[in-house]
mmCIF file with all atom_site columns, C-alpha atoms and ligand atoms in Angstrom:
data_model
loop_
_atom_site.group_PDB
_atom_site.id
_atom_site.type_symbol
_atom_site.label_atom_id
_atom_site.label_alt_id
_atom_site.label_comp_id
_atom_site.label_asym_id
_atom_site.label_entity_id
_atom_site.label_seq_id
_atom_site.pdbx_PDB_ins_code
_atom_site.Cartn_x
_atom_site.Cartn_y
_atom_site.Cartn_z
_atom_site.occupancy
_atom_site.B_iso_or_equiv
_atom_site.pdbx_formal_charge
_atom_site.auth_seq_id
_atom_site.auth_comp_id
_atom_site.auth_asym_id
_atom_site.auth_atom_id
_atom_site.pdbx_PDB_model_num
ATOM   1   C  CA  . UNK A 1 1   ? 23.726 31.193  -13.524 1.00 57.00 ? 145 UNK A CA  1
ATOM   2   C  CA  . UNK A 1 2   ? 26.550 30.225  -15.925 1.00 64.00 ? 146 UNK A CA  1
ATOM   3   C  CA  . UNK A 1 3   ? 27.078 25.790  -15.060 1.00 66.00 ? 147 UNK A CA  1
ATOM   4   C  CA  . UNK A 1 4   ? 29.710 24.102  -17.188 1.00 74.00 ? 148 UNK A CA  1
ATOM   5   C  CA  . UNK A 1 5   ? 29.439 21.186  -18.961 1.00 74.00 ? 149 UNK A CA  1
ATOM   6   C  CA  . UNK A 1 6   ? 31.618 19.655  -16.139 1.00 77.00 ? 150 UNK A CA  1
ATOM   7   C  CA  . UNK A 1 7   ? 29.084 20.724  -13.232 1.00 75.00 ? 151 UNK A CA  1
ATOM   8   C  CA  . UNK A 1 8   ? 26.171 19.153  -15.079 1.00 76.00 ? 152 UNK A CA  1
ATOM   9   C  CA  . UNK A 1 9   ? 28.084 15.679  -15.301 1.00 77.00 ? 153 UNK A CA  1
ATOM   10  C  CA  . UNK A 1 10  ? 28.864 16.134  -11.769 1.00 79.00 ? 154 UNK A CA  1
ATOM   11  C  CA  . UNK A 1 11  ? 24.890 16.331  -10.960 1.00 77.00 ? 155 UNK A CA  1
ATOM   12  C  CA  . UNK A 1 12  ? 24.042 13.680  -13.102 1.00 75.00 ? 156 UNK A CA  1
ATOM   13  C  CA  . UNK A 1 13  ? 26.570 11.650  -11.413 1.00 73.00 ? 157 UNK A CA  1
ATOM   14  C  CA  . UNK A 1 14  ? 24.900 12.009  -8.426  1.00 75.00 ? 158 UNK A CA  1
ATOM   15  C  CA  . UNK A 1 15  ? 21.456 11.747  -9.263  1.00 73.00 ? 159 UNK A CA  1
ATOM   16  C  CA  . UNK A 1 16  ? 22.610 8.148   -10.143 1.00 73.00 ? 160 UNK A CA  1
ATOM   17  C  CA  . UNK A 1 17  ? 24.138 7.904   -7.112  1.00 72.00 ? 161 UNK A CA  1
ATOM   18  C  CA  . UNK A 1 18  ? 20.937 8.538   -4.984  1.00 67.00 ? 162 UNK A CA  1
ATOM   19  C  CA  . UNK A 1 19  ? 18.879 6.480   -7.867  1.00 67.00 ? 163 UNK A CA  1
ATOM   20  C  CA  . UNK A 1 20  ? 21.163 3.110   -7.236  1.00 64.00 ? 164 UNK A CA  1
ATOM   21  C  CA  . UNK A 1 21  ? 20.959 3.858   -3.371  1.00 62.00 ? 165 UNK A CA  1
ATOM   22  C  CA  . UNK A 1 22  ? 17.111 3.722   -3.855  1.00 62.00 ? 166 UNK A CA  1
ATOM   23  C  CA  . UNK A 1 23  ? 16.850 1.230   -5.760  1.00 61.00 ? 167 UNK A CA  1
ATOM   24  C  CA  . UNK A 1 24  ? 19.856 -1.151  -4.423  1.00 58.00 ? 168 UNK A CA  1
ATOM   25  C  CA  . UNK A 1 25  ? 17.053 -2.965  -1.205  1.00 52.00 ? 169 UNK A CA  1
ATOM   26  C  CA  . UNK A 1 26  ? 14.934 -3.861  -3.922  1.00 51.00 ? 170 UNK A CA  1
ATOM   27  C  CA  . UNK A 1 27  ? 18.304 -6.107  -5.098  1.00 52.00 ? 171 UNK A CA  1
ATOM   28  C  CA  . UNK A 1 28  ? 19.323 -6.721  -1.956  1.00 52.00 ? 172 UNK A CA  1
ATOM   29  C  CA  . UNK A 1 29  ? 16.079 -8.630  -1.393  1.00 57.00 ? 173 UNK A CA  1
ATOM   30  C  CA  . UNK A 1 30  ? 16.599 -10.751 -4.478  1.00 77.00 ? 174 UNK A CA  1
ATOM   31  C  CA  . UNK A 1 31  ? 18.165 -13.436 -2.467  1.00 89.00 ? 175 UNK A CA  1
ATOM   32  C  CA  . UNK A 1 32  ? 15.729 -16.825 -1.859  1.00 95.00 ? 176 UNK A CA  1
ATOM   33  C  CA  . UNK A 1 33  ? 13.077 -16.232 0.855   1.00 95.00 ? 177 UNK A CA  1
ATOM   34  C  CA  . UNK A 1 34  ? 10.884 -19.325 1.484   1.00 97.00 ? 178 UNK A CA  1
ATOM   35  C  CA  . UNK A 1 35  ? 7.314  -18.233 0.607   1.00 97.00 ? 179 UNK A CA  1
ATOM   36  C  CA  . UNK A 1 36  ? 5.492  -21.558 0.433   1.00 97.00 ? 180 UNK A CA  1
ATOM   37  C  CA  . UNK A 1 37  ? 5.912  -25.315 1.484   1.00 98.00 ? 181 UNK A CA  1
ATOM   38  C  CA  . UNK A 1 38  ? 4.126  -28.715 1.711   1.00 97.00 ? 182 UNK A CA  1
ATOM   39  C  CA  . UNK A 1 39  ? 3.919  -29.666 4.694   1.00 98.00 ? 183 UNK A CA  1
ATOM   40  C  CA  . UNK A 1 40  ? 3.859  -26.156 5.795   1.00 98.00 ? 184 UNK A CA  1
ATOM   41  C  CA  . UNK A 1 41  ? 5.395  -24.979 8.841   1.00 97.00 ? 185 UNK A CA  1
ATOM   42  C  CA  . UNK A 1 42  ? 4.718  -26.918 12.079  1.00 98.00 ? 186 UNK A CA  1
ATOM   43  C  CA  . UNK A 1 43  ? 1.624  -28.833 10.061  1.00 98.00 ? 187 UNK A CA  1
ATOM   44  C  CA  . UNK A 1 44  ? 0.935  -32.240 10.624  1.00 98.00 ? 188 UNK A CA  1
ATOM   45  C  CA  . UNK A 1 45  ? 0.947  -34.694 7.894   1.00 98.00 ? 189 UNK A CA  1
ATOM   46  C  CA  . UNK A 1 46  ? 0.249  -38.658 7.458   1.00 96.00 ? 190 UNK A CA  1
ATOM   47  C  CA  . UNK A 1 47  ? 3.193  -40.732 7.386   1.00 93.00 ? 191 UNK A CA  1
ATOM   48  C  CA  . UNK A 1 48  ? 4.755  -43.281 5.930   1.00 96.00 ? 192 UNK A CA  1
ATOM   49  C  CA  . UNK A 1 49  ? 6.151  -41.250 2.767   1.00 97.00 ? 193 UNK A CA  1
ATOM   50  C  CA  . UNK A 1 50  ? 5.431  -37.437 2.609   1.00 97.00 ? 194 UNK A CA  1
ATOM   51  C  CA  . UNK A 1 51  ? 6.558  -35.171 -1.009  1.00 97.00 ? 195 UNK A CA  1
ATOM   52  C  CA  . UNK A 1 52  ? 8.309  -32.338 -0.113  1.00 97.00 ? 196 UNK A CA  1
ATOM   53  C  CA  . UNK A 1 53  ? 7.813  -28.920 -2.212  1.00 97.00 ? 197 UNK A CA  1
ATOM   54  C  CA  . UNK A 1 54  ? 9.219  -25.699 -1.155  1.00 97.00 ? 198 UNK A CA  1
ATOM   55  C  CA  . UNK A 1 55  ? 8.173  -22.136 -3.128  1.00 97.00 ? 199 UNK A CA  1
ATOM   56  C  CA  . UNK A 1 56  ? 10.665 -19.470 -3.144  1.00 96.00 ? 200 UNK A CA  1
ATOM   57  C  CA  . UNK A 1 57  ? 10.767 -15.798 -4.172  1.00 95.00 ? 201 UNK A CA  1
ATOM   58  C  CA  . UNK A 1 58  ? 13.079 -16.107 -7.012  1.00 94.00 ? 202 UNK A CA  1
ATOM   59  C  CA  . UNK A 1 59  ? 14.554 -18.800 -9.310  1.00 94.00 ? 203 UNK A CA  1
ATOM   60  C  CA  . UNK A 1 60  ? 16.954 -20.931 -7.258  1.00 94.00 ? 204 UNK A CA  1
ATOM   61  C  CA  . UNK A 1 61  ? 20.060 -23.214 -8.719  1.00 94.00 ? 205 UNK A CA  1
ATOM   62  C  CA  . UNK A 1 62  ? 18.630 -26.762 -7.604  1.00 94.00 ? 206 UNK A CA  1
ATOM   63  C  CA  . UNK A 1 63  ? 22.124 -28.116 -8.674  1.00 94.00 ? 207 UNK A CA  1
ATOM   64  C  CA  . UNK A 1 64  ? 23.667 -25.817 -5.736  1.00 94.00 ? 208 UNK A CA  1
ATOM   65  C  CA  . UNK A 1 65  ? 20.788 -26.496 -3.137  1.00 96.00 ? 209 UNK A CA  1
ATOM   66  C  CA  . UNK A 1 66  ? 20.556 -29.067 -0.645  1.00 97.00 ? 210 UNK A CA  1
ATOM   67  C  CA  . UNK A 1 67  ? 17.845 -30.519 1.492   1.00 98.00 ? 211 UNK A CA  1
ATOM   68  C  CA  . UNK A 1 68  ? 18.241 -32.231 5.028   1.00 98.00 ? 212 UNK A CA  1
ATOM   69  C  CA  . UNK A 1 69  ? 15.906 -34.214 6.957   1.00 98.00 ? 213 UNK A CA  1
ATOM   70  C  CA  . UNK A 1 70  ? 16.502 -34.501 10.737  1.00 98.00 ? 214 UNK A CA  1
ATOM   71  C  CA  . UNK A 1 71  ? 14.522 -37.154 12.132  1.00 98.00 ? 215 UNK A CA  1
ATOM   72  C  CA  . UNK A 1 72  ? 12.809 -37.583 15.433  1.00 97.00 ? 216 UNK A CA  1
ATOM   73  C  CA  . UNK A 1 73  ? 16.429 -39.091 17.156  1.00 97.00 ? 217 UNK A CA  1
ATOM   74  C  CA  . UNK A 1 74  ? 18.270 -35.868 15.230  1.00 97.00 ? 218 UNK A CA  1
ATOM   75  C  CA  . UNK A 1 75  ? 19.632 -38.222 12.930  1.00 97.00 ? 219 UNK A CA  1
ATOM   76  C  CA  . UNK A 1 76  ? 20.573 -36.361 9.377   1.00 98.00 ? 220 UNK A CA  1
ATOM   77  C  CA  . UNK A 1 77  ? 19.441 -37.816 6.503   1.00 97.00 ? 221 UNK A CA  1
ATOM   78  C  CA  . UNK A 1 78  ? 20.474 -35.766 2.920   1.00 98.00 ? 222 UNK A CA  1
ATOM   79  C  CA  . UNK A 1 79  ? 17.623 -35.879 0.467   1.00 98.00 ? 223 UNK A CA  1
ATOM   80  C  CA  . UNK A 1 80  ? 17.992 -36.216 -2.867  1.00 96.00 ? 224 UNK A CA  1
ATOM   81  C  CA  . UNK A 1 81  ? 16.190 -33.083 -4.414  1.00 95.00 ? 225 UNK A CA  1
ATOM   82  C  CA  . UNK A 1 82  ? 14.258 -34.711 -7.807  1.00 92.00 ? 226 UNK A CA  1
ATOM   83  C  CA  . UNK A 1 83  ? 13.306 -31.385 -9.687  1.00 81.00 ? 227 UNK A CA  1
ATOM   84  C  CA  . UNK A 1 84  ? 11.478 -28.192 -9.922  1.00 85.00 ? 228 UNK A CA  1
ATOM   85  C  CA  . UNK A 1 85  ? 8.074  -27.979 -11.006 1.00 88.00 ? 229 UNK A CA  1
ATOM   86  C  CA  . UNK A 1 86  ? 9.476  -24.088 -11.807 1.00 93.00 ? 230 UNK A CA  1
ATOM   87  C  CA  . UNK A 1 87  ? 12.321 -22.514 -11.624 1.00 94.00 ? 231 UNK A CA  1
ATOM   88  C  CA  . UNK A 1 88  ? 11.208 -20.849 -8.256  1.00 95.00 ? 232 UNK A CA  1
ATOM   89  C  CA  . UNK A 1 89  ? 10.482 -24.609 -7.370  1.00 96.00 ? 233 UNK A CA  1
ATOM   90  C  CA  . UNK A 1 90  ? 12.347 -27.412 -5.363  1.00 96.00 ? 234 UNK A CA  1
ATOM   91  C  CA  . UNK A 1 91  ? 10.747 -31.208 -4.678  1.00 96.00 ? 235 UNK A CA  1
ATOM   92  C  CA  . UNK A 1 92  ? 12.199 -33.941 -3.076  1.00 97.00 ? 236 UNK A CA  1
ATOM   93  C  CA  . UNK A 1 93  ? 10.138 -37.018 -0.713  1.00 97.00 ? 237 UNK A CA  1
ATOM   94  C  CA  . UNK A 1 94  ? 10.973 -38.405 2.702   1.00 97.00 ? 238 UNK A CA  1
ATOM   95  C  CA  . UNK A 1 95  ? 9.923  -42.391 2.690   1.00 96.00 ? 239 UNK A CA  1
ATOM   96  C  CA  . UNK A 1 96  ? 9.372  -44.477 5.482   1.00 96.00 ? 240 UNK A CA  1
ATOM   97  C  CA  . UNK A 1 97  ? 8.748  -41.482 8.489   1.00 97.00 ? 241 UNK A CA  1
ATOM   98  C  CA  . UNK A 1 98  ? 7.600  -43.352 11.581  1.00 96.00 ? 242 UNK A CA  1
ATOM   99  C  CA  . UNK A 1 99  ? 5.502  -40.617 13.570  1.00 97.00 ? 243 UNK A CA  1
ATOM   100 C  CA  . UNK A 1 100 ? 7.134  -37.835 15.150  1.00 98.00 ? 244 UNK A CA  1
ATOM   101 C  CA  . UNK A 1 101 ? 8.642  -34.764 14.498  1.00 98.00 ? 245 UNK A CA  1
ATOM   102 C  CA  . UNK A 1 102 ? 10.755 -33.981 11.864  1.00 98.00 ? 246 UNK A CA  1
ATOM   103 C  CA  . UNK A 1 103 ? 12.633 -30.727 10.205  1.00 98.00 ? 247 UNK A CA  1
ATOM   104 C  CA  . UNK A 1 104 ? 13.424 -30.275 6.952   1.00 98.00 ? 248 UNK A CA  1
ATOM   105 C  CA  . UNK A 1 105 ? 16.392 -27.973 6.506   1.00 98.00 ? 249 UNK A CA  1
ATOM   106 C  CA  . UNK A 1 106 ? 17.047 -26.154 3.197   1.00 98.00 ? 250 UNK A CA  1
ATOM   107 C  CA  . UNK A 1 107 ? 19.454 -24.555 1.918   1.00 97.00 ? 251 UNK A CA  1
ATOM   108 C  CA  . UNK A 1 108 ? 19.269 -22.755 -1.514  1.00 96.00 ? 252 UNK A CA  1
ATOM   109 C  CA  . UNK A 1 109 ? 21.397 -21.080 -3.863  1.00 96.00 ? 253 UNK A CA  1
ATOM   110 C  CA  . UNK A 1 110 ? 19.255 -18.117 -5.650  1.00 94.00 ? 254 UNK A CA  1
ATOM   111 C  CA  . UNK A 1 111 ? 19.732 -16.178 -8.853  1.00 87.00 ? 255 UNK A CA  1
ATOM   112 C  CA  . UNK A 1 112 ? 21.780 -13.042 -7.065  1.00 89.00 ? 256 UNK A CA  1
ATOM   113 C  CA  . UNK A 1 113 ? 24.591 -15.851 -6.439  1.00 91.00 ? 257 UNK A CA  1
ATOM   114 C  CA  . UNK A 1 114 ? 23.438 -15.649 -1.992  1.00 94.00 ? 258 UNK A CA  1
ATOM   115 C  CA  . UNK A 1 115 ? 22.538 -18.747 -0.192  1.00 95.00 ? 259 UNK A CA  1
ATOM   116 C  CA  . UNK A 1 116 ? 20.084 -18.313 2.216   1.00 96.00 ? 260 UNK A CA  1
ATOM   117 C  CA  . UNK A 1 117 ? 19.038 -21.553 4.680   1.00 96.00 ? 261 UNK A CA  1
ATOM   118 C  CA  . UNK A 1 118 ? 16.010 -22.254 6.855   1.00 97.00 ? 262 UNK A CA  1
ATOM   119 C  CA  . UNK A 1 119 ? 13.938 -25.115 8.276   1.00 98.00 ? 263 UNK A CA  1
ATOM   120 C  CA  . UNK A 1 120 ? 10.694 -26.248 8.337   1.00 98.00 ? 264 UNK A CA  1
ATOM   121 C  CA  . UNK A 1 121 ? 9.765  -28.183 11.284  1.00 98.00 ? 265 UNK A CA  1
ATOM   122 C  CA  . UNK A 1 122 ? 6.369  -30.611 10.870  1.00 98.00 ? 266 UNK A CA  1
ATOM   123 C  CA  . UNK A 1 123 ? 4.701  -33.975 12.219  1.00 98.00 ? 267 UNK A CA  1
ATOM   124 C  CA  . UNK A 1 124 ? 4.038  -36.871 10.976  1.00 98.00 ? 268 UNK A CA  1
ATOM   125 C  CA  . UNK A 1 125 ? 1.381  -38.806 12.183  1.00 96.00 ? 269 UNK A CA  1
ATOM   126 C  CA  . UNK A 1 126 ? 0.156  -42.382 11.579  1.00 88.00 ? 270 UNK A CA  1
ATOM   127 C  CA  . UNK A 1 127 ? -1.974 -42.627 8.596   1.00 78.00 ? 271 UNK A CA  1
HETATM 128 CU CU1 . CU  B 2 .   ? 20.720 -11.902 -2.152  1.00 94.30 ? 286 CU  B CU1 1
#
């Protein structure tokens, strides 16, 4: 077998190829995935002020995020978010909830530059 210097680029060239490919969901992932929060998802908690805390995968861009509270009535309410115990970290607090349901919709900015949203419905109940 007689391979030229050319043919052996051409092979490394594409065992990179098939090593990115591989390689490129474990990237695509990096994007923010909510992993914890407080109050968890459809908990109950006592009223009247409740701290929020939501735990991502990654580091998120708090400046870029944005929390929204949708009361009982679906009234939106934007909270102001007031810091991250880590860098994977987002805290804010609801005051004055009068029992009922509630949602708490995020929306986060994460290190790979994609915003991903959810929400995080939970009760409050008199204390
Ligand atoms: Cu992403």
């Amino acid at each position: 077998m007689n391979m030229s210097p050319g043919h052996w680029v051409r092979v490394v060239f594409l065992f990179l190829a098939v090593a990115v490919s591989l390689l490129s969901p474990a990237f695509s992932v990096a994007h923010a995935v909510l992993l914890e929060s407080s109050p968890a998802l459809k908990s109950s908690v006592s009223g009247p002020d409740v701290p929020l805390k939501l735990r991502f995968n990654v580091r998120i861009d708090a400046a870029r995020s944005r929390l929204t509270l949708v009361d009982p009535e679906g009234t939106l309410q934007t909270l102001k978010i007031q810091g991250q115990d880590g860098p994977d970290t987002l805290s804010s607090a609801a005051k004055g909830l009068r029992p009922g349901t509630y949602r708490l919709r995020w929306q986060v900015l994460a290190s790979d530059g994609h915003i991903t949203r959810g929400e995080i419905p939970f009760t409050v109940v008199k204390s």
